[in-house]
PDB file of C-alpha atoms in Angstrom:
ATOM      1  CA  MET A   1       0.000   0.000   0.000  1.00  0.00           C
ATOM      2  CA  ARG A   2       2.806   2.366   0.807  1.00  0.00           C
ATOM      3  CA  LEU A   3       4.390   1.811  -2.610  1.00  0.00           C
ATOM      4  CA  THR A   4       1.098   2.480  -4.385  1.00  0.00           C
ATOM      5  CA  THR A   5       0.646   5.706  -2.456  1.00  0.00           C
ATOM      6  CA  ARG A   6       4.178   6.810  -3.269  1.00  0.00           C
ATOM      7  CA  VAL A   7       3.720   6.079  -6.987  1.00  0.00           C
ATOM      8  CA  GLN A   8       0.432   7.995  -7.053  1.00  0.00           C
ATOM      9  CA  GLU A   9       2.076  10.969  -5.315  1.00  0.00           C
ATOM     10  CA  GLY A  10       4.913  10.879  -7.822  1.00  0.00           C
ATOM     11  CA  LEU A  11       2.503  10.868 -10.750  1.00  0.00           C
ATOM     12  CA  GLN A  12       0.542  13.767  -9.295  1.00  0.00           C
ATOM     13  CA  GLU A  13       3.773  15.720  -8.840  1.00  0.00           C
ATOM     14  CA  ALA A  14       4.787  14.984 -12.445  1.00  0.00           C
ATOM     15  CA  VAL A  15       1.447  16.317 -13.684  1.00  0.00           C
ATOM     16  CA  ARG A  16       1.707  19.394 -11.475  1.00  0.00           C
ATOM     17  CA  ARG A  17       5.323  20.154 -12.444  1.00  0.00           C
ATOM     18  CA  PRO A  18       6.087  18.760 -15.897  1.00  0.00           C
ATOM     19  CA  ASP A  19       9.636  20.230 -15.943  1.00  0.00           C
ATOM     20  CA  ARG A  20      11.501  17.835 -13.695  1.00  0.00           C
ATOM     21  CA  GLY A  21      14.974  18.920 -14.752  1.00  0.00           C
ATOM     22  CA  ASP A  22      15.339  16.421 -17.575  1.00  0.00           C
ATOM     23  CA  ILE A  23      18.404  16.769 -19.778  1.00  0.00           C
ATOM     24  CA  SER A  24      17.642  19.017 -22.711  1.00  0.00           C
ATOM     25  CA  THR A  25      18.272  18.087 -26.319  1.00  0.00           C
ATOM     26  CA  THR A  26      20.819  20.887 -26.617  1.00  0.00           C
ATOM     27  CA  THR A  27      22.856  19.449 -23.760  1.00  0.00           C
ATOM     28  CA  VAL A  28      22.874  16.016 -25.379  1.00  0.00           C
ATOM     29  CA  ILE A  29      23.998  17.488 -28.727  1.00  0.00           C
ATOM     30  CA  ILE A  30      26.822  19.416 -27.040  1.00  0.00           C
ATOM     31  CA  TRP A  31      28.044  16.310 -25.174  1.00  0.00           C
ATOM     32  CA  VAL A  32      27.928  14.152 -28.311  1.00  0.00           C
ATOM     33  CA  ALA A  33      29.863  16.799 -30.260  1.00  0.00           C
ATOM     34  CA  ALA A  34      32.465  17.112 -27.497  1.00  0.00           C
ATOM     35  CA  VAL A  35      33.010  13.356 -27.224  1.00  0.00           C
ATOM     36  CA  THR A  36      33.165  12.986 -31.014  1.00  0.00           C
ATOM     37  CA  GLY A  37      35.730  15.794 -31.250  1.00  0.00           C
ATOM     38  CA  ALA A  38      37.846  14.266 -28.512  1.00  0.00           C
ATOM     39  CA  LEU A  39      37.785  10.866 -30.225  1.00  0.00           C
ATOM     40  CA  LEU A  40      38.760  12.409 -33.559  1.00  0.00           C
ATOM     41  CA  ILE A  41      41.689  14.254 -31.974  1.00  0.00           C
ATOM     42  CA  ALA A  42      42.845  11.124 -30.131  1.00  0.00           C
ATOM     43  CA  GLY A  43      42.543   9.088 -33.316  1.00  0.00           C
ATOM     44  CA  THR A  44      44.542  11.626 -35.295  1.00  0.00           C
ATOM     45  CA  ILE A  45      47.279  11.661 -32.681  1.00  0.00           C
ATOM     46  CA  ALA A  46      47.374   7.843 -32.689  1.00  0.00           C
ATOM     47  CA  VAL A  47      47.694   7.762 -36.489  1.00  0.00           C
ATOM     48  CA  VAL A  48      50.492  10.340 -36.491  1.00  0.00           C
ATOM     49  CA  ILE A  49      52.376   8.533 -33.736  1.00  0.00           C
ATOM     50  CA  SER A  50      52.065   5.175 -35.486  1.00  0.00           C
ATOM     51  CA  LYS A  51      53.172   6.710 -38.796  1.00  0.00           C
ATOM     52  CA  TYR A  52      56.298   8.332 -37.356  1.00  0.00           C
ATOM     53  CA  ASN A  53      57.011   5.713 -34.685  1.00  0.00           C
ATOM     54  CA  GLY A  54      60.227   4.534 -36.347  1.00  0.00           C
ATOM     55  CA  GLN A  55      61.595   8.054 -36.564  1.00  0.00           C
ATOM     56  CA  LEU A  56      60.640   8.820 -32.962  1.00  0.00           C
ATOM     57  CA  ASN A  57      62.588   5.794 -31.657  1.00  0.00           C
ATOM     58  CA  GLY A  58      65.887   7.407 -32.641  1.00  0.00           C
ATOM     59  CA  LEU A  59      65.306  10.523 -30.515  1.00  0.00           C
TER      60      LEU A  59
END
């Protein structure tokens, strides 16, 4: 019974205040772009290092 009451109270609160602080679409787009950029940079660095690895060993 307690669980049912709690669920009903939660649903009433959701109806009363529809903005519950959910993550906005803009935030998701920014995070995806940031992670994609970081992966591209890391990948580029890895390619450059592997390409010039033989030359770097002599330093």
